[in-house]
């Protein structure tokens, strides 16, 4: 008992406090921003429950992340046969009467007392299960049989989420899969073939998968100004909100200024509101924290004591990077509106909790690491 307590204290000393601090800062800013939206009545539907839910989710997320950091990630990965089927089952339920349609996708599950996206659970299950799969076959992964199985493993969640019509989340899975498999000992022959495969996939998706509305969202980016009252309306408002903040912003609670409202300003367009209240300087500072968060996860992958830990970090890196790039690109009108939230900032309890679980997995690889890293060589503690 005494020995176990000492081990627990030792693990806490090894916790990556820099990474944890970054996500806590983002969560705190998120609660303040959503509270400001509510108090200033920027968007009528954002009631007090939104910032309260965000606060509770953040507090619970921190607790969960720390608890997960105490658990050896190898034990978690080996339990893939338990959580992976559950995650897939929850996604399949969205195609039944329990599925709830929002916008143009069938990605939500309505259980009566709660609505959530099973894809958030599937992201975590995929990162762990695919990491375990990769770690088991990495030495032979370039053999056609193993590469085919790895690609099938990656294609399954992408196809399922694509069938829901949630192409934004499907793209996130592509990011995760790519970051993980490229970080493994993949042959240059596959990397050389990747651009041609991608071109074929995009051609197929454009002609046989994407609907008219999805194509139009891309077309208006190529030809801006062609649908200012329709598909471009939300993004134009987002840019106007960013511009309204100028250099230093109009403040969180400024009764003398009129806040520009954007549909989903508390969620997908939270960056637009941050730019409005904090200005260009504040928005850049916020993006700097997110960049630090991504780079810290990448750095933790370098000090993981085994490939399994490295792959878990790289999967989480792909998850965070995809969300950041796609959300910021959407707000800046260089990417289509595809409903991908900004990590730890956009409103949403399920998304917040799933992100914290992912961070907890990275913390676990760091806490249970016994390798020191410097620029020139690795050495054991």
mmCIF file with all atom_site columns, C-alpha atoms in Angstrom, residues 237-335:
data_model
loop_
_atom_site.group_PDB
_atom_site.id
_atom_site.type_symbol
_atom_site.label_atom_id
_atom_site.label_alt_id
_atom_site.label_comp_id
_atom_site.label_asym_id
_atom_site.label_entity_id
_atom_site.label_seq_id
_atom_site.pdbx_PDB_ins_code
_atom_site.Cartn_x
_atom_site.Cartn_y
_atom_site.Cartn_z
_atom_site.occupancy
_atom_site.B_iso_or_equiv
_atom_site.pdbx_formal_charge
_atom_site.auth_seq_id
_atom_site.auth_comp_id
_atom_site.auth_asym_id
_atom_site.auth_atom_id
_atom_site.pdbx_PDB_model_num
ATOM 1  C CA . UNK A 1 237 ? -20.536 37.547 -40.664 1.00 0.00 ? 237 UNK A CA 1
ATOM 2  C CA . UNK A 1 238 ? -17.630 35.720 -39.029 1.00 0.00 ? 238 UNK A CA 1
ATOM 3  C CA . UNK A 1 239 ? -15.126 37.855 -40.903 1.00 0.00 ? 239 UNK A CA 1
ATOM 4  C CA . UNK A 1 240 ? -17.099 40.996 -39.990 1.00 0.00 ? 240 UNK A CA 1
ATOM 5  C CA . UNK A 1 241 ? -16.989 39.986 -36.307 1.00 0.00 ? 241 UNK A CA 1
ATOM 6  C CA . UNK A 1 242 ? -13.231 39.452 -36.499 1.00 0.00 ? 242 UNK A CA 1
ATOM 7  C CA . UNK A 1 243 ? -12.790 42.848 -38.168 1.00 0.00 ? 243 UNK A CA 1
ATOM 8  C CA . UNK A 1 244 ? -15.017 44.494 -35.541 1.00 0.00 ? 244 UNK A CA 1
ATOM 9  C CA . UNK A 1 245 ? -12.429 43.678 -32.886 1.00 0.00 ? 245 UNK A CA 1
ATOM 10 C CA . UNK A 1 246 ? -9.661  45.554 -34.707 1.00 0.00 ? 246 UNK A CA 1
ATOM 11 C CA . UNK A 1 247 ? -6.298  45.386 -32.884 1.00 0.00 ? 247 UNK A CA 1
ATOM 12 C CA . UNK A 1 248 ? -7.216  45.069 -29.202 1.00 0.00 ? 248 UNK A CA 1
ATOM 13 C CA . UNK A 1 249 ? -10.917 44.176 -29.283 1.00 0.00 ? 249 UNK A CA 1
ATOM 14 C CA . UNK A 1 250 ? -14.050 45.835 -27.970 1.00 0.00 ? 250 UNK A CA 1
ATOM 15 C CA . UNK A 1 251 ? -13.997 43.989 -24.645 1.00 0.00 ? 251 UNK A CA 1
ATOM 16 C CA . UNK A 1 252 ? -15.947 41.186 -23.041 1.00 0.00 ? 252 UNK A CA 1
ATOM 17 C CA . UNK A 1 253 ? -18.659 43.361 -21.501 1.00 0.00 ? 253 UNK A CA 1
ATOM 18 C CA . UNK A 1 254 ? -18.818 46.654 -23.402 1.00 0.00 ? 254 UNK A CA 1
ATOM 19 C CA . UNK A 1 255 ? -22.309 48.152 -23.253 1.00 0.00 ? 255 UNK A CA 1
ATOM 20 C CA . UNK A 1 256 ? -21.303 50.984 -25.591 1.00 0.00 ? 256 UNK A CA 1
ATOM 21 C CA . UNK A 1 257 ? -20.393 48.709 -28.493 1.00 0.00 ? 257 UNK A CA 1
ATOM 22 C CA . UNK A 1 258 ? -22.640 46.571 -30.649 1.00 0.00 ? 258 UNK A CA 1
ATOM 23 C CA . UNK A 1 259 ? -21.486 42.975 -30.935 1.00 0.00 ? 259 UNK A CA 1
ATOM 24 C CA . UNK A 1 260 ? -21.838 41.331 -34.324 1.00 0.00 ? 260 UNK A CA 1
ATOM 25 C CA . UNK A 1 261 ? -23.717 38.068 -33.995 1.00 0.00 ? 261 UNK A CA 1
ATOM 26 C CA . UNK A 1 262 ? -22.957 34.969 -36.035 1.00 0.00 ? 262 UNK A CA 1
ATOM 27 C CA . UNK A 1 263 ? -25.024 31.760 -36.147 1.00 0.00 ? 263 UNK A CA 1
ATOM 28 C CA . UNK A 1 264 ? -23.168 29.202 -33.976 1.00 0.00 ? 264 UNK A CA 1
ATOM 29 C CA . UNK A 1 265 ? -20.864 31.953 -32.659 1.00 0.00 ? 265 UNK A CA 1
ATOM 30 C CA . UNK A 1 266 ? -20.624 30.013 -29.386 1.00 0.00 ? 266 UNK A CA 1
ATOM 31 C CA . UNK A 1 267 ? -19.600 26.843 -31.182 1.00 0.00 ? 267 UNK A CA 1
ATOM 32 C CA . UNK A 1 268 ? -18.005 26.611 -34.644 1.00 0.00 ? 268 UNK A CA 1
ATOM 33 C CA . UNK A 1 269 ? -17.388 30.386 -34.818 1.00 0.00 ? 269 UNK A CA 1
ATOM 34 C CA . UNK A 1 270 ? -16.058 30.930 -31.298 1.00 0.00 ? 270 UNK A CA 1
ATOM 35 C CA . UNK A 1 271 ? -12.797 32.252 -32.800 1.00 0.00 ? 271 UNK A CA 1
ATOM 36 C CA . UNK A 1 272 ? -14.766 35.030 -34.513 1.00 0.00 ? 272 UNK A CA 1
ATOM 37 C CA . UNK A 1 273 ? -16.125 36.117 -31.138 1.00 0.00 ? 273 UNK A CA 1
ATOM 38 C CA . UNK A 1 274 ? -12.685 35.854 -29.522 1.00 0.00 ? 274 UNK A CA 1
ATOM 39 C CA . UNK A 1 275 ? -11.317 38.144 -32.234 1.00 0.00 ? 275 UNK A CA 1
ATOM 40 C CA . UNK A 1 276 ? -14.190 40.533 -31.667 1.00 0.00 ? 276 UNK A CA 1
ATOM 41 C CA . UNK A 1 277 ? -13.694 40.886 -27.910 1.00 0.00 ? 277 UNK A CA 1
ATOM 42 C CA . UNK A 1 278 ? -9.895  40.419 -27.706 1.00 0.00 ? 278 UNK A CA 1
ATOM 43 C CA . UNK A 1 279 ? -8.924  41.870 -31.093 1.00 0.00 ? 279 UNK A CA 1
ATOM 44 C CA . UNK A 1 280 ? -6.229  40.704 -33.488 1.00 0.00 ? 280 UNK A CA 1
ATOM 45 C CA . UNK A 1 281 ? -3.671  40.509 -30.672 1.00 0.00 ? 281 UNK A CA 1
ATOM 46 C CA . UNK A 1 282 ? -5.911  38.342 -28.514 1.00 0.00 ? 282 UNK A CA 1
ATOM 47 C CA . UNK A 1 283 ? -6.882  36.047 -31.385 1.00 0.00 ? 283 UNK A CA 1
ATOM 48 C CA . UNK A 1 284 ? -3.238  35.500 -32.287 1.00 0.00 ? 284 UNK A CA 1
ATOM 49 C CA . UNK A 1 285 ? -2.467  34.790 -28.629 1.00 0.00 ? 285 UNK A CA 1
ATOM 50 C CA . UNK A 1 286 ? -5.227  32.203 -28.544 1.00 0.00 ? 286 UNK A CA 1
ATOM 51 C CA . UNK A 1 287 ? -3.923  30.527 -31.686 1.00 0.00 ? 287 UNK A CA 1
ATOM 52 C CA . UNK A 1 288 ? -0.430  30.560 -30.167 1.00 0.00 ? 288 UNK A CA 1
ATOM 53 C CA . UNK A 1 289 ? -1.710  28.554 -27.185 1.00 0.00 ? 289 UNK A CA 1
ATOM 54 C CA . UNK A 1 290 ? -3.337  26.028 -29.543 1.00 0.00 ? 290 UNK A CA 1
ATOM 55 C CA . UNK A 1 291 ? -0.113  25.821 -31.559 1.00 0.00 ? 291 UNK A CA 1
ATOM 56 C CA . UNK A 1 292 ? 1.839   25.192 -28.346 1.00 0.00 ? 292 UNK A CA 1
ATOM 57 C CA . UNK A 1 293 ? -0.667  22.489 -27.405 1.00 0.00 ? 293 UNK A CA 1
ATOM 58 C CA . UNK A 1 294 ? -0.198  20.672 -30.735 1.00 0.00 ? 294 UNK A CA 1
ATOM 59 C CA . UNK A 1 295 ? 3.588   21.005 -30.660 1.00 0.00 ? 295 UNK A CA 1
ATOM 60 C CA . UNK A 1 296 ? 3.712   19.788 -27.042 1.00 0.00 ? 296 UNK A CA 1
ATOM 61 C CA . UNK A 1 297 ? 1.828   16.633 -28.014 1.00 0.00 ? 297 UNK A CA 1
ATOM 62 C CA . UNK A 1 298 ? 4.240   16.166 -30.917 1.00 0.00 ? 298 UNK A CA 1
ATOM 63 C CA . UNK A 1 299 ? 7.186   16.606 -28.535 1.00 0.00 ? 299 UNK A CA 1
ATOM 64 C CA . UNK A 1 300 ? 5.703   14.051 -26.130 1.00 0.00 ? 300 UNK A CA 1
ATOM 65 C CA . UNK A 1 301 ? 5.579   11.541 -28.989 1.00 0.00 ? 301 UNK A CA 1
ATOM 66 C CA . UNK A 1 302 ? 9.367   11.883 -29.252 1.00 0.00 ? 302 UNK A CA 1
ATOM 67 C CA . UNK A 1 303 ? 9.928   10.873 -25.650 1.00 0.00 ? 303 UNK A CA 1
ATOM 68 C CA . UNK A 1 304 ? 7.475   7.979  -25.556 1.00 0.00 ? 304 UNK A CA 1
ATOM 69 C CA . UNK A 1 305 ? 9.277   4.858  -24.363 1.00 0.00 ? 305 UNK A CA 1
ATOM 70 C CA . UNK A 1 306 ? 7.765   2.630  -27.055 1.00 0.00 ? 306 UNK A CA 1
ATOM 71 C CA . UNK A 1 307 ? 6.021   2.817  -30.410 1.00 0.00 ? 307 UNK A CA 1
ATOM 72 C CA . UNK A 1 308 ? 2.592   2.302  -28.887 1.00 0.00 ? 308 UNK A CA 1
ATOM 73 C CA . UNK A 1 309 ? 2.991   5.489  -26.843 1.00 0.00 ? 309 UNK A CA 1
ATOM 74 C CA . UNK A 1 310 ? 4.341   7.320  -29.885 1.00 0.00 ? 310 UNK A CA 1
ATOM 75 C CA . UNK A 1 311 ? 1.360   6.307  -32.019 1.00 0.00 ? 311 UNK A CA 1
ATOM 76 C CA . UNK A 1 312 ? -1.135  7.381  -29.335 1.00 0.00 ? 312 UNK A CA 1
ATOM 77 C CA . UNK A 1 313 ? 0.508   10.816 -29.211 1.00 0.00 ? 313 UNK A CA 1
ATOM 78 C CA . UNK A 1 314 ? 0.586   11.089 -32.998 1.00 0.00 ? 314 UNK A CA 1
ATOM 79 C CA . UNK A 1 315 ? -3.085  10.131 -33.239 1.00 0.00 ? 315 UNK A CA 1
ATOM 80 C CA . UNK A 1 316 ? -3.995  12.807 -30.705 1.00 0.00 ? 316 UNK A CA 1
ATOM 81 C CA . UNK A 1 317 ? -1.749  15.279 -32.537 1.00 0.00 ? 317 UNK A CA 1
ATOM 82 C CA . UNK A 1 318 ? -3.634  14.529 -35.769 1.00 0.00 ? 318 UNK A CA 1
ATOM 83 C CA . UNK A 1 319 ? -6.946  15.001 -33.954 1.00 0.00 ? 319 UNK A CA 1
ATOM 84 C CA . UNK A 1 320 ? -6.017  18.406 -32.497 1.00 0.00 ? 320 UNK A CA 1
ATOM 85 C CA . UNK A 1 321 ? -4.273  19.627 -35.647 1.00 0.00 ? 321 UNK A CA 1
ATOM 86 C CA . UNK A 1 322 ? -7.225  18.694 -37.863 1.00 0.00 ? 322 UNK A CA 1
ATOM 87 C CA . UNK A 1 323 ? -9.714  20.499 -35.625 1.00 0.00 ? 323 UNK A CA 1
ATOM 88 C CA . UNK A 1 324 ? -7.545  23.616 -35.418 1.00 0.00 ? 324 UNK A CA 1
ATOM 89 C CA . UNK A 1 325 ? -6.800  23.850 -39.157 1.00 0.00 ? 325 UNK A CA 1
ATOM 90 C CA . UNK A 1 326 ? -10.346 23.114 -40.273 1.00 0.00 ? 326 UNK A CA 1
ATOM 91 C CA . UNK A 1 327 ? -12.053 25.387 -37.749 1.00 0.00 ? 327 UNK A CA 1
ATOM 92 C CA . UNK A 1 328 ? -9.713  28.356 -38.248 1.00 0.00 ? 328 UNK A CA 1
ATOM 93 C CA . UNK A 1 329 ? -9.870  27.874 -42.028 1.00 0.00 ? 329 UNK A CA 1
ATOM 94 C CA . UNK A 1 330 ? -13.668 27.871 -41.834 1.00 0.00 ? 330 UNK A CA 1
ATOM 95 C CA . UNK A 1 331 ? -13.754 31.141 -39.855 1.00 0.00 ? 331 UNK A CA 1
ATOM 96 C CA . UNK A 1 332 ? -11.227 32.786 -42.210 1.00 0.00 ? 332 UNK A CA 1
ATOM 97 C CA . UNK A 1 333 ? -13.290 31.631 -45.219 1.00 0.00 ? 333 UNK A CA 1
ATOM 98 C CA . UNK A 1 334 ? -10.542 29.543 -46.768 1.00 0.00 ? 334 UNK A CA 1
ATOM 99 C CA . UNK A 1 335 ? -12.316 26.259 -45.963 1.00 0.00 ? 335 UNK A CA 1
#
